[in-house]
Coordinates of C-alpha atoms in Angstrom, one line a residue:
M43 CA 77.7 6.1 9.1
K44 CA 77.8 1.8 11.0
Q45 CA 78.1 -1.6 8.7
A46 CA 74.2 -2.9 9.0
A47 CA 73.6 -6.5 8.4
F48 CA 70.3 -6.4 6.7
R49 CA 68.7 -3.6 3.9
L50 CA 65.8 -2.8 2.8
E51 CA 65.1 -1.0 -0.4
R52 CA 62.3 0.2 -2.1
S53 CA 61.0 2.5 -4.5
Q54 CA 57.2 4.1 -6.3
V55 CA 56.6 6.1 -8.6
I56 CA 54.2 8.7 -7.0
P57 CA 52.1 11.1 -10.0
R58 CA 52.6 13.7 -8.0
P59 CA 55.2 16.5 -8.4
V60 CA 57.8 16.0 -6.1
S61 CA 56.9 19.1 -3.5
E62 CA 53.6 17.7 -2.9
V63 CA 54.9 14.2 -2.6
F64 CA 57.9 16.1 0.0
A65 CA 55.0 18.1 1.7
F66 CA 52.8 14.8 2.9
F67 CA 56.3 12.8 4.1
S68 CA 57.6 15.9 5.5
Q69 CA 54.4 16.0 8.4
A70 CA 55.2 13.4 10.8
E71 CA 51.4 12.3 11.5
N72 CA 50.9 11.2 8.3
L73 CA 53.3 8.0 9.7
Q74 CA 50.3 6.9 11.4
A75 CA 48.1 6.6 8.0
L76 CA 50.9 4.3 6.5
T77 CA 51.1 1.9 9.1
P78 CA 49.2 -1.7 9.6
A79 CA 46.9 -1.6 12.1
F80 CA 48.0 -4.8 13.1
L81 CA 51.5 -2.9 14.6
H82 CA 48.5 -0.8 17.1
F83 CA 50.7 2.6 16.0
Q84 CA 50.9 5.3 18.5
F85 CA 52.9 8.3 18.5
V86 CA 54.6 9.3 22.3
T87 CA 55.9 12.7 21.3
P88 CA 52.8 16.1 20.6
L89 CA 51.6 16.5 17.6
P90 CA 52.3 18.3 15.4
I91 CA 55.9 17.7 15.1
R92 CA 58.6 19.9 13.1
L93 CA 60.8 17.6 11.0
E94 CA 64.7 19.0 11.1
P95 CA 67.7 17.3 11.4
G96 CA 67.6 16.6 15.8
A97 CA 63.9 16.2 16.2
L98 CA 63.3 13.4 18.3
I99 CA 60.4 11.4 17.8
E100 CA 58.7 8.9 20.3
Y101 CA 56.0 6.2 18.9
R102 CA 54.4 2.9 20.8
L103 CA 53.6 -0.1 19.1
R104 CA 52.1 -3.6 19.2
L105 CA 53.5 -6.2 18.2
C106 CA 52.2 -10.1 18.8
G107 CA 50.9 -7.9 21.7
V108 CA 54.4 -6.8 22.9
P109 CA 54.3 -3.0 24.1
I110 CA 57.0 -1.9 22.4
G111 CA 58.9 1.5 22.3
W112 CA 60.7 3.2 20.2
V113 CA 62.7 7.3 19.6
T114 CA 63.7 8.0 16.6
R115 CA 65.8 11.6 15.6
I116 CA 65.7 13.1 12.4
E117 CA 69.4 12.5 11.7
T118 CA 69.2 14.9 8.3
F119 CA 66.3 16.7 6.2
E120 CA 66.7 18.6 2.9
P121 CA 63.8 20.2 1.8
G122 CA 61.9 18.4 -1.3
R123 CA 65.2 15.7 -1.8
S124 CA 65.3 13.2 1.6
F125 CA 65.6 12.7 4.8
S126 CA 66.4 10.3 7.2
D127 CA 66.2 8.9 10.1
I128 CA 67.9 7.2 13.0
Q129 CA 66.5 4.6 15.8
L130 CA 67.6 5.7 19.3
S131 CA 66.2 3.2 21.7
G132 CA 63.7 0.4 19.6
P133 CA 63.4 -2.8 19.0
Y134 CA 66.4 -2.6 16.9
S135 CA 70.3 -2.8 17.6
Y136 CA 70.3 0.0 14.4
W137 CA 68.6 1.4 12.2
H138 CA 69.0 4.3 9.8
H139 CA 65.9 4.9 7.6
R140 CA 66.2 7.3 4.5
H141 CA 63.8 8.8 2.2
E142 CA 65.1 10.1 -0.7
F143 CA 62.8 12.2 -3.2
S144 CA 62.9 13.4 -7.4
A145 CA 61.3 13.7 -10.2
V146 CA 60.4 11.7 -13.2
P147 CA 58.5 12.4 -16.5
E148 CA 55.5 10.3 -15.0
G149 CA 55.6 12.5 -11.6
T150 CA 57.9 11.7 -8.4
L151 CA 59.8 8.8 -7.8
M152 CA 60.4 7.8 -3.7
R153 CA 62.8 5.6 -2.5
D154 CA 62.9 4.8 0.8
V155 CA 66.6 2.9 1.9
V156 CA 66.5 1.2 5.2
D157 CA 69.7 -0.4 6.6
Y158 CA 69.2 -2.6 10.1
D159 CA 71.1 -4.8 12.4
L160 CA 68.7 -7.0 14.9
P161 CA 70.0 -7.4 18.6
L162 CA 70.8 -11.3 20.2
G163 CA 74.0 -11.8 17.2
P164 CA 72.5 -15.2 16.2
L165 CA 69.5 -15.4 17.8
G166 CA 68.8 -11.9 16.1
R167 CA 69.7 -13.5 12.8
I168 CA 67.3 -16.4 12.8
A169 CA 64.7 -14.1 13.9
H170 CA 65.2 -12.1 11.1
A171 CA 64.7 -14.9 9.2
L172 CA 62.0 -16.4 10.7
F173 CA 59.9 -13.7 10.5
V174 CA 61.2 -10.0 10.7
R175 CA 62.7 -9.6 7.5
R176 CA 58.8 -11.2 5.9
A177 CA 57.2 -8.6 8.8
L178 CA 59.4 -5.3 7.3
R179 CA 58.0 -6.3 3.8
Q180 CA 54.4 -6.8 4.9
I181 CA 54.5 -2.9 6.5
F182 CA 56.4 -1.9 3.4
D183 CA 53.8 -3.6 1.1
Y184 CA 51.0 -2.1 3.4
R185 CA 52.7 1.3 2.6
R186 CA 52.6 1.2 -0.8
R187 CA 49.2 0.0 -0.7
K188 CA 48.4 3.8 1.2
I189 CA 50.5 5.8 -0.7
E190 CA 48.9 5.0 -4.4
E191 CA 45.5 4.8 -1.8
I192 CA 46.0 8.6 -1.2
F193 CA 48.2 10.1 -4.5
G194 CA 46.7 7.3 -6.8
A195 CA 48.9 4.7 -8.9
S196 CA 51.9 4.9 -10.9

């Protein structure tokens, strides 16, 4: 795996069994419910999408009014444990997102690890410092709140 310039890590305890939580996250269409409206997220790939290694998923979104196409490939898929996706084309020069699920006494510990990089060298690093890091945090904060609404707070 490439050494990325940036990493975002998030963990959340969900008060439901791993089997239920993993089933929800392995249905790609649920991603839309976890994405803030300001991104105008839409699937291009017809639904439903079977998550398995090699599956390609194409989306469209808008950021500050600018349309962005994004294609990811499911890299790994371990039922009940984890899956990962990588960006093939989109706004990042590199994107690898690993989703991990494990049983804990309170239910399920879900962990996200996103390694990413931006294009344009120094300009990309400036963009990261000015708004990309904050935007990613806002997206994952929104996701946390939506997961609590769907499954209950831990």
